[in-house]
Coordinates of C-alpha atoms and ligand atoms in Angstrom, one line a residue:
X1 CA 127.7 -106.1 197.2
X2 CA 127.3 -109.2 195.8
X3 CA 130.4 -110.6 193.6
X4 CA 129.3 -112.1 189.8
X5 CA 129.7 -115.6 189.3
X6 CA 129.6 -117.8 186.0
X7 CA 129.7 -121.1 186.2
X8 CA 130.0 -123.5 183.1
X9 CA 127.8 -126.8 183.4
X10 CA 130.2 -129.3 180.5
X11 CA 126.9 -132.1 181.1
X12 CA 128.2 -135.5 180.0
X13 CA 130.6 -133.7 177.1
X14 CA 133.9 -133.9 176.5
X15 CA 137.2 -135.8 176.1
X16 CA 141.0 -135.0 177.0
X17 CA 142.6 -133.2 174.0
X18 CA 139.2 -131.2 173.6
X19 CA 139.0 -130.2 177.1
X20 CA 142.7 -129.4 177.4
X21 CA 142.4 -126.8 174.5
X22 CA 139.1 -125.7 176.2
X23 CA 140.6 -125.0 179.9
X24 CA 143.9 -123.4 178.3
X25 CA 141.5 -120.8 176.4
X26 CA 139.6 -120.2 179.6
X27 CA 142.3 -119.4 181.6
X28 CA 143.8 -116.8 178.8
X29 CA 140.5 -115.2 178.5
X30 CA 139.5 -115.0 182.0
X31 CA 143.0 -113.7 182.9
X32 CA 142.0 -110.4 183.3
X33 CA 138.6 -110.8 185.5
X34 CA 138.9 -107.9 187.9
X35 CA 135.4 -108.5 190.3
X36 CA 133.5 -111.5 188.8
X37 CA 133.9 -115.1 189.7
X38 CA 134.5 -118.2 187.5
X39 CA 134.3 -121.8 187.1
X40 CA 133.2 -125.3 185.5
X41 CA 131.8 -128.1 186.6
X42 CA 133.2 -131.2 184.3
X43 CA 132.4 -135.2 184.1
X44 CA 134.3 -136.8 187.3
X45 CA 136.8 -138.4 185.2
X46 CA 137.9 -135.1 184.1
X47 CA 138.4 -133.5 187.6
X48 CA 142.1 -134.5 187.8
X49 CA 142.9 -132.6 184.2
X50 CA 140.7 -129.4 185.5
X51 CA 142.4 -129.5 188.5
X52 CA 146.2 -129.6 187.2
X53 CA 145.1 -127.4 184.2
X54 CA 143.2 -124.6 186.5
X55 CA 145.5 -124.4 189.7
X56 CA 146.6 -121.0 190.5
X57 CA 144.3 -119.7 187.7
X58 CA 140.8 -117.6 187.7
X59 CA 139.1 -120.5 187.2
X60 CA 137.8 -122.6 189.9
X61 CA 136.0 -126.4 189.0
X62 CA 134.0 -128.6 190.2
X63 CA 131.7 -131.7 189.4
X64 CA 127.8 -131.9 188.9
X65 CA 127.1 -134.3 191.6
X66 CA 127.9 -135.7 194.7
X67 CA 126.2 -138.8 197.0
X68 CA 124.5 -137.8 199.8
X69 CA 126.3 -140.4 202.0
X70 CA 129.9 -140.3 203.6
X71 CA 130.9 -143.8 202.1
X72 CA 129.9 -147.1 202.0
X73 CA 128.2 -149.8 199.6
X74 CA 127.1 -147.3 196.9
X75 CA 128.2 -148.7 193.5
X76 CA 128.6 -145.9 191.2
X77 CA 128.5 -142.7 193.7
X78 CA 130.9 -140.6 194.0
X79 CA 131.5 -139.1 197.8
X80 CA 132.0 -135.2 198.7
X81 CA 135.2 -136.0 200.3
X82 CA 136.3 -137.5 197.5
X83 CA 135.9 -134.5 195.2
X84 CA 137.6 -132.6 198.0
X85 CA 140.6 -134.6 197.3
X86 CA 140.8 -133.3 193.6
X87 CA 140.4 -129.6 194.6
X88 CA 137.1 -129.4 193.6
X89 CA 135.0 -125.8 195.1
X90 CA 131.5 -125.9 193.4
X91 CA 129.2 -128.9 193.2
X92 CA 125.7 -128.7 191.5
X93 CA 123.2 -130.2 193.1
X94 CA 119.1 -130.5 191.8
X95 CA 119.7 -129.9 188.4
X96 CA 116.4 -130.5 186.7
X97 CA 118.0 -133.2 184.5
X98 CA 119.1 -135.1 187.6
X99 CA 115.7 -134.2 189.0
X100 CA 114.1 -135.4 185.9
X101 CA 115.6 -138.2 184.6
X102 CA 117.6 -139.8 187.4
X103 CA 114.3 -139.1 190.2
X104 CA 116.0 -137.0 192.5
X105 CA 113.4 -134.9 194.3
X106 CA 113.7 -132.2 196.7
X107 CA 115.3 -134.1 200.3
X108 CA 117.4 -136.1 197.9
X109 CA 118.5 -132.9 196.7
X110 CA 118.9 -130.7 200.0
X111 CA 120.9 -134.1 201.8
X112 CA 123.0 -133.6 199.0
X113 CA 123.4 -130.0 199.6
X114 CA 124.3 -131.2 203.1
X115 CA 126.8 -133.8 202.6
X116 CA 128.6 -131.0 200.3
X117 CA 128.6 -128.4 203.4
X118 CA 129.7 -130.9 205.6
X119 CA 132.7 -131.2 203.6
X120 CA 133.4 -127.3 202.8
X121 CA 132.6 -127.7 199.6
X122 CA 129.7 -125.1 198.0
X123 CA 126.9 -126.2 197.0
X124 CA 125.0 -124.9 193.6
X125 CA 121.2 -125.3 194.3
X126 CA 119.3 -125.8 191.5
X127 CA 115.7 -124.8 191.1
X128 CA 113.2 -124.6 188.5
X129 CA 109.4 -124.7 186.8
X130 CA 108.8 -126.3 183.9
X131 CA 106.4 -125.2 181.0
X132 CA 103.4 -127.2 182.0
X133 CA 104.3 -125.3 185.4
X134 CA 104.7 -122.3 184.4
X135 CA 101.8 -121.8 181.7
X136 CA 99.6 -123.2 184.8
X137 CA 101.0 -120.4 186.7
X138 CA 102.5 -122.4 189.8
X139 CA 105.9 -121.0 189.1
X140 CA 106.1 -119.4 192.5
X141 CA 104.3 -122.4 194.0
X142 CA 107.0 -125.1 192.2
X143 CA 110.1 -122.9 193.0
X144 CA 109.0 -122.1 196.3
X145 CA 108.8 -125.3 197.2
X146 CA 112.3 -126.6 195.9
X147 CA 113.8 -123.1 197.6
X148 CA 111.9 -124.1 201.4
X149 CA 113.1 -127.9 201.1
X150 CA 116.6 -126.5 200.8
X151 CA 116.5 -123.7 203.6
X152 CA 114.6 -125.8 205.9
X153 CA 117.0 -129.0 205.5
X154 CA 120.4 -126.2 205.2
X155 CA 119.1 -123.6 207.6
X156 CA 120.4 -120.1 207.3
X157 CA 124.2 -120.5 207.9
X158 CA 123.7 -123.4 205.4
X159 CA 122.2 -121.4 202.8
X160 CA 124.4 -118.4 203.9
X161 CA 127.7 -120.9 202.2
X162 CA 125.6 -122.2 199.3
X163 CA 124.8 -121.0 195.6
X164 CA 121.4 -121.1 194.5
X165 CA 120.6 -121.4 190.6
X166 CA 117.5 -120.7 189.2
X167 CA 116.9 -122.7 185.9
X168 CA 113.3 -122.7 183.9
X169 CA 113.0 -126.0 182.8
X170 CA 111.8 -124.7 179.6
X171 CA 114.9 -122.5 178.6
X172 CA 117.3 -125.3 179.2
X173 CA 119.4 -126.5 176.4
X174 CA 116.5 -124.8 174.2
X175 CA 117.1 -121.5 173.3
X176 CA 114.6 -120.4 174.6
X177 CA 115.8 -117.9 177.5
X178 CA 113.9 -116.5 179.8
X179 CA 113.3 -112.1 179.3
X180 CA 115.5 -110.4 182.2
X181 CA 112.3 -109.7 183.6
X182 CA 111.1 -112.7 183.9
X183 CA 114.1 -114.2 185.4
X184 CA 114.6 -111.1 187.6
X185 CA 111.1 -112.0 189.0
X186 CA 111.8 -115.3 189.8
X187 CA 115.1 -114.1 191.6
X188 CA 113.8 -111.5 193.3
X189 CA 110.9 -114.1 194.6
X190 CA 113.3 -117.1 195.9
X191 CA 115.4 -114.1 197.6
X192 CA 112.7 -112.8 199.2
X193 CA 111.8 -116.0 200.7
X194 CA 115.6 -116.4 201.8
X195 CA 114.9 -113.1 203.4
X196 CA 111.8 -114.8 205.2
X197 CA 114.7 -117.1 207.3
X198 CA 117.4 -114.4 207.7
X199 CA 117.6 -110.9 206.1
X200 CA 121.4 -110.9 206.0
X201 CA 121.8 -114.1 204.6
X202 CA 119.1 -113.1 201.6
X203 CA 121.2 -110.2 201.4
X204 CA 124.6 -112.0 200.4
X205 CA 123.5 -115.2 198.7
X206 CA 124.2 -115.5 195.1
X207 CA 121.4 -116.3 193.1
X208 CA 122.1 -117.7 189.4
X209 CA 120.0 -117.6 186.4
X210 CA 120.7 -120.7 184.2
X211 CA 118.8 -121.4 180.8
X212 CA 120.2 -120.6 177.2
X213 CA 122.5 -117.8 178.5
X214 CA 124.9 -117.0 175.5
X215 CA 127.4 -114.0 174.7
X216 CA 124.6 -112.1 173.4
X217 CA 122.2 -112.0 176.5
X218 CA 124.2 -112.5 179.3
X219 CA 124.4 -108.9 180.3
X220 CA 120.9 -107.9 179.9
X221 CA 120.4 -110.8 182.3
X222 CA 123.5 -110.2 184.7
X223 CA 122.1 -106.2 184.5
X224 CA 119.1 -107.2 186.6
X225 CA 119.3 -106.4 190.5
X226 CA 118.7 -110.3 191.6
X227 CA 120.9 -111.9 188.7
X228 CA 124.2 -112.5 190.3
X229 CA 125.6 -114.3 187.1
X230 CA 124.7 -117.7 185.2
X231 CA 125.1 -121.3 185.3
X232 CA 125.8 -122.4 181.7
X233 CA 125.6 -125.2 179.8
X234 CA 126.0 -125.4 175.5
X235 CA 127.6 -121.9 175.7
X236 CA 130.3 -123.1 178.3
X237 CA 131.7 -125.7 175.9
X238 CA 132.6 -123.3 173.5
X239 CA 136.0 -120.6 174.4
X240 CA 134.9 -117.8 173.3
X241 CA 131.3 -117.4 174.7
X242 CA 132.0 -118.7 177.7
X243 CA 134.9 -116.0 178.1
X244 CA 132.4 -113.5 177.1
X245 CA 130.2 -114.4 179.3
X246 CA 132.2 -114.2 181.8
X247 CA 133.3 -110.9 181.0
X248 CA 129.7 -109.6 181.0
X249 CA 129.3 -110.8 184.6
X250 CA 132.8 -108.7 185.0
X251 CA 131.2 -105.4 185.7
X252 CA 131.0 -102.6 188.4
Ligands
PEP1 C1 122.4 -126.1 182.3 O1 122.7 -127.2 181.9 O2 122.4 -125.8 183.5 C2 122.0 -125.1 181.3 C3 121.6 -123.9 181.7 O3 122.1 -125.4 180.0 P1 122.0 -124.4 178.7 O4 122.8 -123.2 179.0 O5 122.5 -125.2 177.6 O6 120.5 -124.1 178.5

C-alpha cells in the first residue's frame, strides 16, 4: 500500500511575514494527518524559515532544484549537500518550467535526480506532454521518454527512493486539470513501464499527478488507483486549500 503524498510547489512566491503565517496554518491544519504525507518545496532563501518553522511537525520541505555537480565554479547553483544542511527531504527535479524556460532536457534532469540520491535526499521527477503533444497524440511517446531517461540513468534501486510526478504541461497554472481518467491513464502507463525494470519497485513508487489540483478535485484525482497524491502549485500558496488537499490525500 502506497502512502498519499501532497506536495506544495510555492514557484518563485513568497516573502517572510507571508510565508510565516502560511507554514504556521499548515502545520495546525495538517496536525491531524493520520496516513498521508506532506510537504513544500519553497525559494532557497526560504529554506532556513521552513526549516525552523516545520521541525518536528507533519510537514516536511524542500527546494525546487538542485545542481547536478558536487561543487565547484558554478555561479548561482545551489549543491544537494547544501540543501542537506538545511534539512531539506524532497527536491523537484524536471519541472516543465525548468525544462521549458531554463533548457533542462532529460540527462540534465536524471544527473540531477542523481546528485540528489547521492546525497539521501528524494528526488520528485517531473514529467509531462504538452498540448501540441498531446492533441498529436505522442503523449505516451513524450512521457515515455522522460520516464526511460530517468530509470535508465537512476536504475531500479534509484527509482525505488525517488518520487515521480506526472504534470500535463497544459493543466499547469491553467485551470485546466486533467479528468481522473486521463491522469489515471497516464499513471497507470509510466508505472507500467517502471514495472518493465522491476515489478516490486513499480509496485511501491509514488506516482504524483500535478496540474490545477485544488480543494475541489483533489479527491476525485487522489480516488484513482495510480494517483498517489499531487504536486501543487497556486493552490499551495493559499492555507486552506492546500490543508484540504492534503486532507483529501488523507484517506483509507
Ligand atoms: C506545479 O507548479 O507543479 C503545478 C502543478 O502548478 P499548478 O497547481 O498551479 O497548476
Amino acid at each position: 500500500m502506497r502512502q498519499r503524498l501532497a506536495v506544495g510547489n510555492w514557484k518563485m512566491h513568497g516573502n517572510l511575514p507571508e510565508n510565516r503565517s502560511l507554514l504556521d496554518a499548515v502545520v495546525a491544519g495538517v496536525a491531524g494527518l493520520q496516513r498521508a504525507a506532506c510537504a513544500v518545496c519553497v525559494p532557497f532563501p526560504y529554506l532556513a524559515q521552513a526549516q525552523s518553522a516545520l521541525a518536528g511537525s507533519k510537514v516536511a520541505w524542500g527546494a525546487q532544484n538542485v545542481s547536478q555537480h558536487p561543487k565547484g565554479a558554478f555561479t548561482g547553483e545551489v549543491s544537494a549537500a547544501m540543501l542537506l544542511e538545511f534539512g531539506c527531504r524532497y527536491v523537484l527535479v524536471g519541472h516543465s518550467e525548468r525544462r521549458q524556460l531554463f533548457g533542462e532536457d532529460d540527462a540534465t534532469v536524471a544527473a540531477k535526480a542523481k546528485a540528489l540520491l547521492a546525497a539521501g535526499l528524494t528526488p520528485i521527477v517531473c514529467v509531462g506532454e504538452t498540448l501540441a503533444e498531446r492533441e498529436g497524440n505522442i503523449t505516451e511517446q513524450v512521457v515515455g521518454r522522460q520516464v526511460a531517461a530517468a530509470a535508465d540513468a537512476l536504475g531500479a534501486d534509484g527509482l525505488a527512493a525517488s518520487v515521480m510526478a506526472y504534470e500535463p504541461v497544459w493543466a499547469i497554472g491553467t485551470g485546466k486539470t486533467a479528468s481522473p481518467e486521463q491522469a489515471q491513464a497516464v499513471h497507470a502507463f509510466i508505472r507500467g513501464l517502471l514495472a518493465g525494470r522491476d515489478r516490486k519497485m513499480a509496485g511501491s513508487v509514488q506516482i504524483l499527478y500535478g496540474g490545477s489540483v485544488k480543494a475541489s478535485n483533489a479527491a476525485e484525482l487522489f480516488a484513482k488507483a495510480d494517483v498517489d497524491g499531487g504536486l501543487i502549485g497556486g493552490a499551495s500558496l493559499v492555507a486552506g486549500e492546500f490543508i484540504a488537499i492534503c486532507k483529501a490525500a488523507d484517506v483509507a
